XYZ file of C-alpha atoms in Angstrom:
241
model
C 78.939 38.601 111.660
C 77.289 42.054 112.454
C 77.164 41.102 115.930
C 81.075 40.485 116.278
C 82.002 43.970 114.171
C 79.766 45.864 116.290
C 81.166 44.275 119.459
C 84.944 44.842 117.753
C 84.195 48.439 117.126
C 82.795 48.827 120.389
C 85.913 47.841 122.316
C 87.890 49.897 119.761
C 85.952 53.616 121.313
C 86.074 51.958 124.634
C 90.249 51.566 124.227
C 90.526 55.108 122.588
C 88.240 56.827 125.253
C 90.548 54.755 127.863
C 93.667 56.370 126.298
C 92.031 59.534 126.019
C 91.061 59.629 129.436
C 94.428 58.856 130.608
C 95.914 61.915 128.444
C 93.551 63.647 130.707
C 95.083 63.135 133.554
C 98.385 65.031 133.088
C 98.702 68.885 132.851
C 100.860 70.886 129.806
C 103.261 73.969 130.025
C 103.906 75.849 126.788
C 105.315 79.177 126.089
C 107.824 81.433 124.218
C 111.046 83.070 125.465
C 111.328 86.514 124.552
C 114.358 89.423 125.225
C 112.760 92.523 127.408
C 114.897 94.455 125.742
C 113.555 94.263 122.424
C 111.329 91.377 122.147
C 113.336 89.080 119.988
C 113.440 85.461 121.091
C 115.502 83.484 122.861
C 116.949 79.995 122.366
C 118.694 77.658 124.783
C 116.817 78.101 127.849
C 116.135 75.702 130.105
C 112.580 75.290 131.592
C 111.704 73.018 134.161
C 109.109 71.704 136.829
C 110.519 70.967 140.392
C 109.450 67.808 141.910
C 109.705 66.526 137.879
C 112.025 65.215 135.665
C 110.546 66.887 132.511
C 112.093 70.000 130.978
C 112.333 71.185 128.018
C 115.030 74.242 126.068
C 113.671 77.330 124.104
C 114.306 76.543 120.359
C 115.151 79.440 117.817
C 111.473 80.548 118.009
C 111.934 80.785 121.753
C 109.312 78.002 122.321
C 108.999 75.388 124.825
C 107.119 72.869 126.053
C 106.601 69.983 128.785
C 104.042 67.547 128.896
C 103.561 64.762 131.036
C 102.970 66.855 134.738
C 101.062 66.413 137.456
C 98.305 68.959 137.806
C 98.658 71.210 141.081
C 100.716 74.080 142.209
C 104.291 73.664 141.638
C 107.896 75.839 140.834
C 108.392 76.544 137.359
C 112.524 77.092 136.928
C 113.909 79.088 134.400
C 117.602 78.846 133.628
C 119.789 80.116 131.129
C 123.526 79.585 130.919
C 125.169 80.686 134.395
C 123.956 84.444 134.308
C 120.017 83.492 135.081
C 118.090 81.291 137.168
C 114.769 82.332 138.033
C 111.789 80.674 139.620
C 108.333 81.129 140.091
C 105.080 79.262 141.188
C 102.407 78.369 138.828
C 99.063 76.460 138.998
C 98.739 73.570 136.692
C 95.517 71.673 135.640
C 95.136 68.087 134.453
C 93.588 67.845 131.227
C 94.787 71.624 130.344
C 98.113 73.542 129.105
C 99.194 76.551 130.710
C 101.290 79.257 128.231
C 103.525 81.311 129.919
C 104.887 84.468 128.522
C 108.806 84.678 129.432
C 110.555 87.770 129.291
C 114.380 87.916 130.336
C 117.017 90.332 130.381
C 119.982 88.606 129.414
C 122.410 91.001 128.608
C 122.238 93.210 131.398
C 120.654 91.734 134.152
C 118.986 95.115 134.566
C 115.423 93.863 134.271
C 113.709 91.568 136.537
C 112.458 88.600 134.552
C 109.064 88.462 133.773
C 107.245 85.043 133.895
C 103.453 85.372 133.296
C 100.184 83.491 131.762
C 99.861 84.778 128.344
C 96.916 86.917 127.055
C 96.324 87.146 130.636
C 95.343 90.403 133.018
C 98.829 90.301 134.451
C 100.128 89.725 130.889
C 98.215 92.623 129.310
C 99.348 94.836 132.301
C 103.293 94.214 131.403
C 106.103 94.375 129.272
C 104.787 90.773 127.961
C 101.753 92.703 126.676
C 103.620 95.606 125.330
C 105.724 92.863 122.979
C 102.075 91.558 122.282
C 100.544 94.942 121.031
C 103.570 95.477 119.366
C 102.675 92.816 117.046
C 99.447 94.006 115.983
C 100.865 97.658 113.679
C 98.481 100.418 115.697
C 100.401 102.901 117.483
C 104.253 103.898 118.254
C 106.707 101.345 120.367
C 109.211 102.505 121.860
C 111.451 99.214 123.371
C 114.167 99.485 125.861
C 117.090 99.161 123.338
C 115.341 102.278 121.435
C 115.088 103.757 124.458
C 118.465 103.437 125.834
C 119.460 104.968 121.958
C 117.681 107.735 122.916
C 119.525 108.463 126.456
C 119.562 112.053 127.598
C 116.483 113.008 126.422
C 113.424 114.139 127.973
C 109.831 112.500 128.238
C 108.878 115.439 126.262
C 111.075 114.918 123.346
C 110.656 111.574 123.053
C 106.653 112.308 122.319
C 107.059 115.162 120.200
C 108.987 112.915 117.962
C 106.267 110.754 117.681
C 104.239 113.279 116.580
C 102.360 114.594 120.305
C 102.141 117.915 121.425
C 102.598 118.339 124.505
C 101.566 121.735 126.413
C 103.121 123.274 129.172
C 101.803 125.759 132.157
C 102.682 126.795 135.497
C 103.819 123.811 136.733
C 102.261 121.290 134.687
C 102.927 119.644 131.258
C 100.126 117.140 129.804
C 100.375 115.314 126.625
C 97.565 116.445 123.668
C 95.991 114.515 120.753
C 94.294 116.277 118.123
C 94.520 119.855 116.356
C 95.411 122.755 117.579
C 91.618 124.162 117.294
C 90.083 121.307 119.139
C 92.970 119.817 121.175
C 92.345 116.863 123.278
C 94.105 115.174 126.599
C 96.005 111.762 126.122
C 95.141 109.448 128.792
C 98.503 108.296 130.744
C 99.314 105.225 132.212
C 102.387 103.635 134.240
C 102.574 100.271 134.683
C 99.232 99.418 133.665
C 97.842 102.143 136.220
C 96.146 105.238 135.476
C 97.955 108.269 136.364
C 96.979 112.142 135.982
C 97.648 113.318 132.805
C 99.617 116.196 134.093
C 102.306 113.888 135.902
C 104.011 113.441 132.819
C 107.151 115.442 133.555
C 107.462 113.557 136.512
C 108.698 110.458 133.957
C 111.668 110.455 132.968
C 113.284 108.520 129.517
C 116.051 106.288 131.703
C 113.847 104.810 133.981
C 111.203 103.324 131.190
C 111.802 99.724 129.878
C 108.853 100.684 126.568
C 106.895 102.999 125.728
C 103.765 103.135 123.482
C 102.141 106.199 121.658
C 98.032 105.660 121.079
C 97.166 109.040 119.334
C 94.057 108.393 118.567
C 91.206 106.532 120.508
C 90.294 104.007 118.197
C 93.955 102.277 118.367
C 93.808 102.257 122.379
C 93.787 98.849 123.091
C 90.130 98.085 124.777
C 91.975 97.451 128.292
C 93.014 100.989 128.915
C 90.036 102.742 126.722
C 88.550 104.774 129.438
C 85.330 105.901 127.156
C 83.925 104.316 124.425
C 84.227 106.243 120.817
C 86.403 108.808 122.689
C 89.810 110.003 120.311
C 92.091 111.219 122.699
C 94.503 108.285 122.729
C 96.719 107.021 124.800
C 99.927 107.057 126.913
C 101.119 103.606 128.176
C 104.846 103.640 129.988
C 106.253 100.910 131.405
C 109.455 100.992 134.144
C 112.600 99.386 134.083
C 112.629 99.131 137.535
């Protein structure tokens, strides 16, 4: 009797490691839908693997997902209504799920969609990771459709409303942290890269798609802290274009 249960439970793990091995096999995509204008998610768009018949649509949380695929390079679409259709190559592993991080402009068609692996390099390094950090309550976010509110005005305004001073000489203008007895320089950044600090004029309002004010150190996010325990803050623009 123990004999035939232990041979019955054996062919039970051998049929769920069988199935599980098989699950193996296929790759996942997963991933939200967001609006590059101000972050809020999108529903009803289409996402889709070429050379597949699975696809899935963005629900109200902007989510999506598509199981079943086979692992390899292949062309993710991306289609919403008749205004959009984007695509874009992706790698995809058996046995693993890939999130994407999906930023469209659907209103204007003025931004370039944006279609990259979350928590990624890439994804800390664009408007997908501005959305992210936006999340997390340090600092002062600026999005497109607060930008575009704000038309007119100069680079310099815009920061001395959030509260940075920003000093002025022959020919320069750099952005300070700090009090006025022991000021300190604001690292600046475009686009992920690290710019002089005194290029700031140089930037103006209408051609940034977010903006985000670090003023002091220990909210710089640890991807674009250039010196450990140091409380200048940070500067990080990002173009529309």
């Amino acid at each position: 009797m123990e004999r035939a249960r232990f041979t019955y439970l054996l062919f039970l793990a051998m049929l769920v490691t069988a199935a599980h091995a098989q699950r193996d096999t296929t790759a996942q995509l997963a991933g939200t839908v967001r609006s590059s204008i101000n972050g809020l998610p999108i529903s009803g768009v289409m996402v889709a693997v070429r050379g597949s018949r699975v696809f899935d649509v963005s629900d109200s949380a902007g989510s999506f997902t598509l199981v079943g695929l086979p692992g390899g390079r292949h062309t993710v679409r991306i289609v919403y209504g008749d205004s959009l259709s984007y695509e874009q190559e992706i790698d995809l592993k058996r046995g693993k799920t890939v999130t994407l991080s999906v930023l469209l402009d659907i209103a204007a068609v003025e931004l370039s969609p944006i279609v990259v692996e979350a928590r990624s390099w890439r994804a800390d390094r664009s408007l997908a990771g501005f959305y992210d950090r936006k999340k997390w309550g340090f600092g002062r976010f600026y999005t497109l459709a607060d930008l575009d509110r704000r038309r007119g005005l100069s680079l310099r305004t815009l920061l001395s409303e959030s509260g940075v001073r920003v000093q002025c000489g022959r020919g320069y203008c750099v952005p300070l942290s700090g009090g006025v007895v022991r000021p300190c320089v604001m690292s600046l950044y475009l686009d992920g890269m690290r710019l002089p600090a005194d290029e700031l004029e140089m930037i103006w309002v209408n051609e940034l798609a977010g903006v985000e004010v670090y003023k002091h150190g220990v909210e710089v996010p640890l991807e674009f802290q250039t010196t450990f325990g140091r409380d200048c803050g940070a500067l990080l623009l990002w173009s529309r274009y």
